[in-house]
Amino acid sequence: LALIEGGGFATAFSSGLAAETMLFLTLLPREDIIIPDEVYGGTLRLLKSVFAPYNINFSQTDFSSEEKIRSSIKPSTKYFFIEALTNPSLIPIDLSLIEKISKETNIPFIADMTFCPPCTMRAFSYNAYAIIHSLSKYISGHNDVLGGAIITKNKELHEKLSFLQRTLGAVLAPDECYRTIQGIKTLQMRWKHVSKTALVASNFLSQHDKISRVLYPGLQTYKGHEIAKKQMQNGYGGVLSFEIDPKIGLGNLKAFVDSVQSRGVINYGESLAAPQTLLAYPYTMSHGSLSESDKESLGITPYFFRLSVGFESPRDIIKDLERGLSAL
């Protein structure tokens, strides 16, 4: 992992959230971090429910605005913690901007690169302090690993993380290590395939009259496309999000889900970057722990879905989506 990311040290943990937990523990007894308005729901729950009572505080801001980032900085700010592509709206964060602010303020940034593995982007090229991955996703790539990792060039941080890993027992199991190493060997090949398929699916959905919006950094019409184009290589990944037109009515969504997964290749469930295509429902899955107002502010409506395409033929995936949408 350190080799493919271009960093000096890597520590593997029993899950992605375990890796985040170890990272946030290094902030004790009291430090603050700044995170984007939109992050993985599990990260937000961890910070709010576990670390806030121990005075590890966080603030959220719009990372597309230099002014808003700078105005969020406090004397106690220790890190910026970002996702290279936010979950689930897939908004690319401009790492050149974050690098500039980090250098000028002497506040390091840590990048969650789960949605952007090293075959498409390397955060160390932008002088990231550390990189975090959920190994369960693109890195291992076969939906059979539960793991996380932190890669850093800072020896002191690595030693702290290694101590916490051993002391708290958040160690990645040997068989998970083996499957992760095997998955890395096919990472670039898998990435290129799902990137092509996701673009096909995005174009199909963006032209459908029952879809109100499609979020995918590979679409030229997407607001974050130019940043993604500048930062990402070999494609834009296999994950896209879309919203069914609210005029359809909530009562019809079950018919869509049931029809999509009834006899095709799409499976209804959480996670991403699996061999099989997965249709997720962030409203109750990845971001289910958020308040209704927080979901609304992020655009995570009851009509919002996330699609992670797998290794199947694009034609078969489109066929399933067509069948589901025709049920509405």
GROMACS .gro file of C-alpha atoms in nm:
model
  328
    1LEU     CA    1   0.000   0.000   0.000
    2ALA     CA    2   0.281   0.240   0.084
    3LEU     CA    3   0.453   0.153  -0.243
    4ILE     CA    4   0.154   0.214  -0.470
    5GLU     CA    5   0.062   0.538  -0.290
    6GLY     CA    6   0.420   0.666  -0.289
    7GLY     CA    7   0.432   0.699   0.090
    8GLY     CA    8   0.681   0.570   0.342
    9PHE     CA    9   0.468   0.383   0.598
   10ALA     CA   10   0.135   0.201   0.596
   11THR     CA   11  -0.068   0.055   0.881
   12ALA     CA   12  -0.356  -0.185   0.814
   13PHE     CA   13  -0.662  -0.205   1.039
   14SER     CA   14  -0.966  -0.426   1.083
   15SER     CA   15  -1.199  -0.184   0.899
   16GLY     CA   16  -1.210   0.158   0.741
   17LEU     CA   17  -1.383   0.303   1.046
   18ALA     CA   18  -1.124   0.136   1.270
   19ALA     CA   19  -0.858   0.322   1.072
   20GLU     CA   20  -1.044   0.650   1.120
   21THR     CA   21  -1.086   0.578   1.491
   22MET     CA   22  -0.712   0.525   1.534
   23LEU     CA   23  -0.644   0.846   1.343
   24PHE     CA   24  -0.882   1.051   1.557
   25LEU     CA   25  -0.736   0.899   1.874
   26THR     CA   26  -0.405   1.065   1.787
   27LEU     CA   27  -0.585   1.399   1.836
   28LEU     CA   28  -0.640   1.341   2.208
   29PRO     CA   29  -0.652   1.513   2.456
   30ARG     CA   30  -0.794   1.808   2.260
   31GLU     CA   31  -0.757   1.906   1.897
   32ASP     CA   32  -0.999   2.022   1.631
   33ILE     CA   33  -1.040   1.921   1.268
   34ILE     CA   34  -1.223   2.071   0.971
   35ILE     CA   35  -1.420   1.839   0.743
   36PRO     CA   36  -1.634   1.897   0.431
   37ASP     CA   37  -2.006   1.964   0.447
   38GLU     CA   38  -2.059   1.620   0.296
   39VAL     CA   39  -1.875   1.316   0.431
   40TYR     CA   40  -1.951   0.948   0.478
   41GLY     CA   41  -2.227   0.909   0.736
   42GLY     CA   42  -2.017   0.669   0.944
   43THR     CA   43  -1.740   0.929   0.976
   44LEU     CA   44  -1.987   1.193   1.091
   45ARG     CA   45  -2.144   0.955   1.344
   46LEU     CA   46  -1.799   0.863   1.478
   47LEU     CA   47  -1.702   1.226   1.530
   48LYS     CA   48  -2.037   1.333   1.676
   49SER     CA   49  -2.116   1.039   1.901
   50VAL     CA   50  -1.777   0.904   2.004
   51PHE     CA   51  -1.514   1.178   1.989
   52ALA     CA   52  -1.707   1.499   2.059
   53PRO     CA   53  -1.759   1.402   2.428
   54TYR     CA   54  -1.379   1.376   2.456
   55ASN     CA   55  -1.328   1.729   2.321
   56ILE     CA   56  -1.222   1.621   1.974
   57ASN     CA   57  -1.429   1.882   1.798
   58PHE     CA   58  -1.495   1.933   1.431
   59SER     CA   59  -1.646   2.194   1.207
   60GLN     CA   60  -1.785   2.151   0.858
   61THR     CA   61  -1.743   2.387   0.567
   62ASP     CA   62  -1.767   2.415   0.191
   63PHE     CA   63  -1.430   2.295   0.062
   64SER     CA   64  -1.496   2.445  -0.281
   65SER     CA   65  -1.461   2.793  -0.128
   66GLU     CA   66  -1.117   2.913  -0.019
   67GLU     CA   67  -1.277   3.192   0.182
   68LYS     CA   68  -1.501   2.953   0.376
   69ILE     CA   69  -1.215   2.713   0.448
   70ARG     CA   70  -0.996   2.991   0.584
   71SER     CA   71  -1.276   3.139   0.794
   72SER     CA   72  -1.329   2.798   0.959
   73ILE     CA   73  -0.971   2.780   1.091
   74LYS     CA   74  -0.922   2.821   1.466
   75PRO     CA   75  -0.605   2.824   1.679
   76SER     CA   76  -0.689   2.468   1.787
   77THR     CA   77  -0.729   2.334   1.431
   78LYS     CA   78  -0.498   2.035   1.389
   79TYR     CA   79  -0.596   1.890   1.050
   80PHE     CA   80  -0.812   1.926   0.745
   81PHE     CA   81  -0.985   1.593   0.682
   82ILE     CA   82  -1.127   1.555   0.332
   83GLU     CA   83  -1.272   1.299   0.093
   84ALA     CA   84  -1.124   1.330  -0.257
   85LEU     CA   85  -1.471   1.248  -0.390
   86THR     CA   86  -1.749   1.312  -0.142
   87ASN     CA   87  -1.997   1.038  -0.057
   88PRO     CA   88  -2.260   1.009  -0.200
   89SER     CA   89  -2.270   1.319  -0.423
   90LEU     CA   90  -1.925   1.251  -0.575
   91ILE     CA   91  -1.814   1.613  -0.557
   92PRO     CA   92  -1.439   1.633  -0.630
   93ILE     CA   93  -1.240   1.846  -0.388
   94ASP     CA   94  -0.968   2.055  -0.551
   95LEU     CA   95  -0.653   1.915  -0.392
   96SER     CA   96  -0.441   2.195  -0.542
   97LEU     CA   97  -0.647   2.444  -0.342
   98ILE     CA   98  -0.621   2.236  -0.024
   99GLU     CA   99  -0.245   2.200  -0.074
  100LYS     CA  100  -0.212   2.579  -0.109
  101ILE     CA  101  -0.412   2.654   0.206
  102SER     CA  102  -0.234   2.378   0.398
  103LYS     CA  103   0.106   2.520   0.308
  104GLU     CA  104   0.013   2.879   0.390
  105THR     CA  105  -0.153   2.796   0.724
  106ASN     CA  106   0.081   2.513   0.827
  107ILE     CA  107  -0.223   2.290   0.885
  108PRO     CA  108  -0.173   1.945   0.728
  109PHE     CA  109  -0.449   1.768   0.543
  110ILE     CA  110  -0.553   1.404   0.553
  111ALA     CA  111  -0.731   1.260   0.250
  112ASP     CA  112  -0.980   0.975   0.244
  113MET     CA  113  -0.901   0.826  -0.095
  114THR     CA  114  -1.147   0.534  -0.082
  115PHE     CA  115  -1.326   0.660  -0.395
  116CYS     CA  116  -0.997   0.752  -0.566
  117PRO     CA  117  -0.742   0.470  -0.544
  118PRO     CA  118  -0.382   0.532  -0.655
  119CYS     CA  119  -0.444   0.413  -1.012
  120THR     CA  120  -0.642   0.735  -1.062
  121MET     CA  121  -0.504   0.985  -0.809
  122ARG     CA  122  -0.225   1.011  -0.552
  123ALA     CA  123  -0.281   1.259  -0.272
  124PHE     CA  124   0.088   1.260  -0.182
  125SER     CA  125   0.141   1.445  -0.511
  126TYR     CA  126  -0.041   1.729  -0.335
  127ASN     CA  127   0.163   1.690  -0.014
  128ALA     CA  128  -0.107   1.519   0.190
  129TYR     CA  129  -0.002   1.441   0.547
  130ALA     CA  130  -0.173   1.103   0.539
  131ILE     CA  131  -0.403   0.894   0.319
  132ILE     CA  132  -0.681   0.671   0.443
  133HIS     CA  133  -0.852   0.386   0.258
  134SER     CA  134  -1.137   0.150   0.321
  135LEU     CA  135  -0.968  -0.163   0.188
  136SER     CA  136  -1.311  -0.320   0.150
  137LYS     CA  137  -1.377  -0.111  -0.160
  138TYR     CA  138  -1.160  -0.056  -0.470
  139ILE     CA  139  -0.828  -0.167  -0.321
  140SER     CA  140  -0.938  -0.528  -0.258
  141GLY     CA  141  -1.223  -0.503  -0.507
  142HIS     CA  142  -1.408  -0.832  -0.462
  143ASN     CA  143  -1.647  -0.763  -0.173
  144ASP     CA  144  -1.474  -1.023   0.045
  145VAL     CA  145  -1.251  -0.804   0.265
  146LEU     CA  146  -1.325  -0.588   0.568
  147GLY     CA  147  -1.029  -0.362   0.631
  148GLY     CA  148  -0.881  -0.015   0.639
  149ALA     CA  149  -0.540   0.145   0.609
  150ILE     CA  150  -0.355   0.469   0.675
  151ILE     CA  151  -0.048   0.561   0.473
  152THR     CA  152   0.183   0.844   0.577
  153LYS     CA  153   0.534   0.974   0.521
  154ASN     CA  154   0.548   1.100   0.880
  155LYS     CA  155   0.730   0.847   1.098
  156GLU     CA  156   0.595   0.991   1.424
  157LEU     CA  157   0.233   0.953   1.310
  158HIS     CA  158   0.305   0.602   1.184
  159GLU     CA  159   0.451   0.499   1.520
  160LYS     CA  160   0.146   0.637   1.705
  161LEU     CA  161  -0.088   0.450   1.473
  162SER     CA  162   0.109   0.126   1.502
  163PHE     CA  163   0.100   0.150   1.881
  164LEU     CA  164  -0.277   0.206   1.882
  165GLN     CA  165  -0.327  -0.077   1.634
  166ARG     CA  166  -0.143  -0.327   1.855
  167THR     CA  167  -0.277  -0.196   2.186
  168LEU     CA  168  -0.643  -0.187   2.085
  169GLY     CA  169  -0.629  -0.498   1.869
  170ALA     CA  170  -0.757  -0.331   1.552
  171VAL     CA  171  -0.538  -0.554   1.336
  172LEU     CA  172  -0.621  -0.676   0.987
  173ALA     CA  173  -0.653  -1.057   0.979
  174PRO     CA  174  -0.396  -1.254   0.775
  175ASP     CA  175  -0.648  -1.389   0.524
  176GLU     CA  176  -0.784  -1.037   0.470
  177CYS     CA  177  -0.426  -0.920   0.407
  178TYR     CA  178  -0.380  -1.193   0.147
  179ARG     CA  179  -0.703  -1.108  -0.037
  180THR     CA  180  -0.616  -0.738  -0.031
  181ILE     CA  181  -0.275  -0.805  -0.188
  182GLN     CA  182  -0.440  -1.022  -0.453
  183GLY     CA  183  -0.693  -0.748  -0.525
  184ILE     CA  184  -0.424  -0.483  -0.571
  185LYS     CA  185  -0.286  -0.681  -0.865
  186THR     CA  186  -0.602  -0.618  -1.069
  187LEU     CA  187  -0.682  -0.268  -0.940
  188GLN     CA  188  -0.605  -0.069  -1.254
  189MET     CA  189  -0.778  -0.319  -1.482
  190ARG     CA  190  -1.091  -0.317  -1.265
  191TRP     CA  191  -1.091   0.061  -1.237
  192LYS     CA  192  -1.078   0.114  -1.612
  193HIS     CA  193  -1.362  -0.132  -1.672
  194VAL     CA  194  -1.603   0.010  -1.414
  195SER     CA  195  -1.519   0.367  -1.519
  196LYS     CA  196  -1.630   0.293  -1.875
  197THR     CA  197  -1.945   0.117  -1.755
  198ALA     CA  198  -2.038   0.394  -1.511
  199LEU     CA  199  -2.009   0.654  -1.785
  200VAL     CA  200  -2.245   0.451  -2.006
  201ALA     CA  201  -2.493   0.417  -1.718
  202SER     CA  202  -2.465   0.788  -1.633
  203ASN     CA  203  -2.537   0.890  -1.991
  204PHE     CA  204  -2.837   0.658  -2.005
  205LEU     CA  205  -2.984   0.789  -1.679
  206SER     CA  206  -2.919   1.156  -1.762
  207GLN     CA  207  -3.134   1.121  -2.075
  208HIS     CA  208  -3.424   0.943  -1.903
  209ASP     CA  209  -3.740   1.144  -1.839
  210LYS     CA  210  -3.800   0.981  -1.498
  211ILE     CA  211  -3.460   1.090  -1.363
  212SER     CA  212  -3.426   1.444  -1.225
  213ARG     CA  213  -3.047   1.451  -1.176
  214VAL     CA  214  -2.737   1.236  -1.223
  215LEU     CA  215  -2.415   1.289  -1.028
  216TYR     CA  216  -2.100   1.147  -1.186
  217PRO     CA  217  -1.766   1.328  -1.224
  218GLY     CA  218  -1.715   1.180  -1.571
  219LEU     CA  219  -2.017   1.363  -1.715
  220GLN     CA  220  -1.912   1.683  -1.891
  221THR     CA  221  -2.228   1.850  -1.763
  222TYR     CA  222  -2.143   1.775  -1.399
  223LYS     CA  223  -2.037   2.080  -1.200
  224GLY     CA  224  -1.721   1.912  -1.068
  225HIS     CA  225  -1.610   1.765  -1.400
  226GLU     CA  226  -1.324   2.007  -1.467
  227ILE     CA  227  -1.165   1.947  -1.126
  228ALA     CA  228  -1.206   1.571  -1.165
  229LYS     CA  229  -1.059   1.586  -1.516
  230LYS     CA  230  -0.755   1.772  -1.383
  231GLN     CA  231  -0.693   1.532  -1.093
  232MET     CA  232  -0.808   1.187  -1.205
  233GLN     CA  233  -0.646   0.950  -1.454
  234ASN     CA  234  -0.770   0.630  -1.621
  235GLY     CA  235  -1.136   0.717  -1.570
  236TYR     CA  236  -1.368   0.846  -1.299
  237GLY     CA  237  -1.464   0.531  -1.113
  238GLY     CA  238  -1.760   0.300  -1.099
  239VAL     CA  239  -1.989   0.491  -0.862
  240LEU     CA  240  -2.264   0.732  -0.963
  241SER     CA  241  -2.568   0.875  -0.791
  242PHE     CA  242  -2.906   0.969  -0.931
  243GLU     CA  243  -3.243   1.096  -0.820
  244ILE     CA  244  -3.576   0.970  -0.944
  245ASP     CA  245  -3.816   1.252  -1.029
  246PRO     CA  246  -4.011   1.329  -0.708
  247LYS     CA  247  -4.326   1.360  -0.919
  248ILE     CA  248  -4.321   0.979  -0.936
  249GLY     CA  249  -4.422   0.960  -0.570
  250LEU     CA  250  -4.265   0.772  -0.280
  251GLY     CA  251  -4.516   0.490  -0.303
  252ASN     CA  252  -4.367   0.379  -0.635
  253LEU     CA  253  -4.003   0.351  -0.527
  254LYS     CA  254  -4.045  -0.005  -0.400
  255ALA     CA  255  -4.166  -0.109  -0.744
  256PHE     CA  256  -3.849   0.038  -0.893
  257VAL     CA  257  -3.617  -0.145  -0.650
  258ASP     CA  258  -3.806  -0.474  -0.677
  259SER     CA  259  -3.808  -0.463  -1.054
  260VAL     CA  260  -3.440  -0.364  -1.085
  261GLN     CA  261  -3.318  -0.660  -0.882
  262SER     CA  262  -3.586  -0.912  -0.976
  263ARG     CA  263  -3.406  -1.115  -1.241
  264GLY     CA  264  -3.093  -0.934  -1.355
  265VAL     CA  265  -2.742  -0.841  -1.243
  266ILE     CA  266  -2.816  -0.549  -1.007
  267ASN     CA  267  -2.828  -0.624  -0.633
  268TYR     CA  268  -2.990  -0.397  -0.376
  269GLY     CA  269  -2.751  -0.332  -0.087
  270GLU     CA  270  -2.486  -0.113   0.068
  271SER     CA  271  -2.112  -0.101  -0.012
  272LEU     CA  272  -1.941  -0.033  -0.343
  273ALA     CA  273  -1.660  -0.141  -0.576
  274ALA     CA  274  -1.778  -0.502  -0.573
  275PRO     CA  275  -1.774  -0.747  -0.868
  276GLN     CA  276  -2.155  -0.729  -0.870
  277THR     CA  277  -2.345  -0.407  -0.937
  278LEU     CA  278  -2.494  -0.264  -0.617
  279LEU     CA  279  -2.786  -0.023  -0.587
  280ALA     CA  280  -2.775   0.159  -0.253
  281TYR     CA  281  -3.023   0.389  -0.081
  282PRO     CA  282  -2.817   0.651   0.112
  283TYR     CA  283  -3.128   0.793   0.280
  284THR     CA  284  -3.147   0.491   0.512
  285MET     CA  285  -2.810   0.322   0.447
  286SER     CA  286  -2.479   0.513   0.441
  287HIS     CA  287  -2.632   0.838   0.568
  288GLY     CA  288  -2.925   0.698   0.762
  289SER     CA  289  -2.786   0.828   1.092
  290LEU     CA  290  -2.808   1.192   0.978
  291SER     CA  291  -3.095   1.418   1.077
  292GLU     CA  292  -3.364   1.496   0.823
  293SER     CA  293  -3.237   1.854   0.790
  294ASP     CA  294  -2.878   1.736   0.734
  295LYS     CA  295  -2.993   1.495   0.463
  296GLU     CA  296  -3.196   1.768   0.297
  297SER     CA  297  -2.903   2.013   0.298
  298LEU     CA  298  -2.686   1.750   0.126
  299GLY     CA  299  -2.949   1.669  -0.134
  300ILE     CA  300  -2.998   1.316   0.002
  301THR     CA  301  -3.370   1.291  -0.059
  302PRO     CA  302  -3.595   0.983  -0.036
  303TYR     CA  303  -3.568   0.963  -0.417
  304PHE     CA  304  -3.188   0.950  -0.418
  305PHE     CA  305  -2.993   0.634  -0.508
  306ARG     CA  306  -2.627   0.540  -0.546
  307LEU     CA  307  -2.518   0.287  -0.807
  308SER     CA  308  -2.184   0.106  -0.794
  309VAL     CA  309  -2.134  -0.079  -1.121
  310GLY     CA  310  -1.961  -0.416  -1.122
  311PHE     CA  311  -1.786  -0.635  -1.375
  312GLU     CA  312  -2.100  -0.717  -1.573
  313SER     CA  313  -2.172  -0.604  -1.926
  314PRO     CA  314  -2.295  -0.243  -1.948
  315ARG     CA  315  -2.581  -0.374  -2.163
  316ASP     CA  316  -2.707  -0.597  -1.881
  317ILE     CA  317  -2.690  -0.316  -1.627
  318ILE     CA  318  -2.882  -0.079  -1.856
  319LYS     CA  319  -3.142  -0.351  -1.915
  320ASP     CA  320  -3.202  -0.378  -1.538
  321LEU     CA  321  -3.228  -0.001  -1.499
  322GLU     CA  322  -3.471   0.019  -1.791
  323ARG     CA  323  -3.688  -0.251  -1.635
  324GLY     CA  324  -3.689  -0.073  -1.299
  325LEU     CA  325  -3.774   0.266  -1.444
  326SER     CA  326  -4.050   0.120  -1.661
  327ALA     CA  327  -4.215  -0.002  -1.339
  328LEU     CA  328  -4.262   0.358  -1.224
   0.00000   0.00000   0.00000
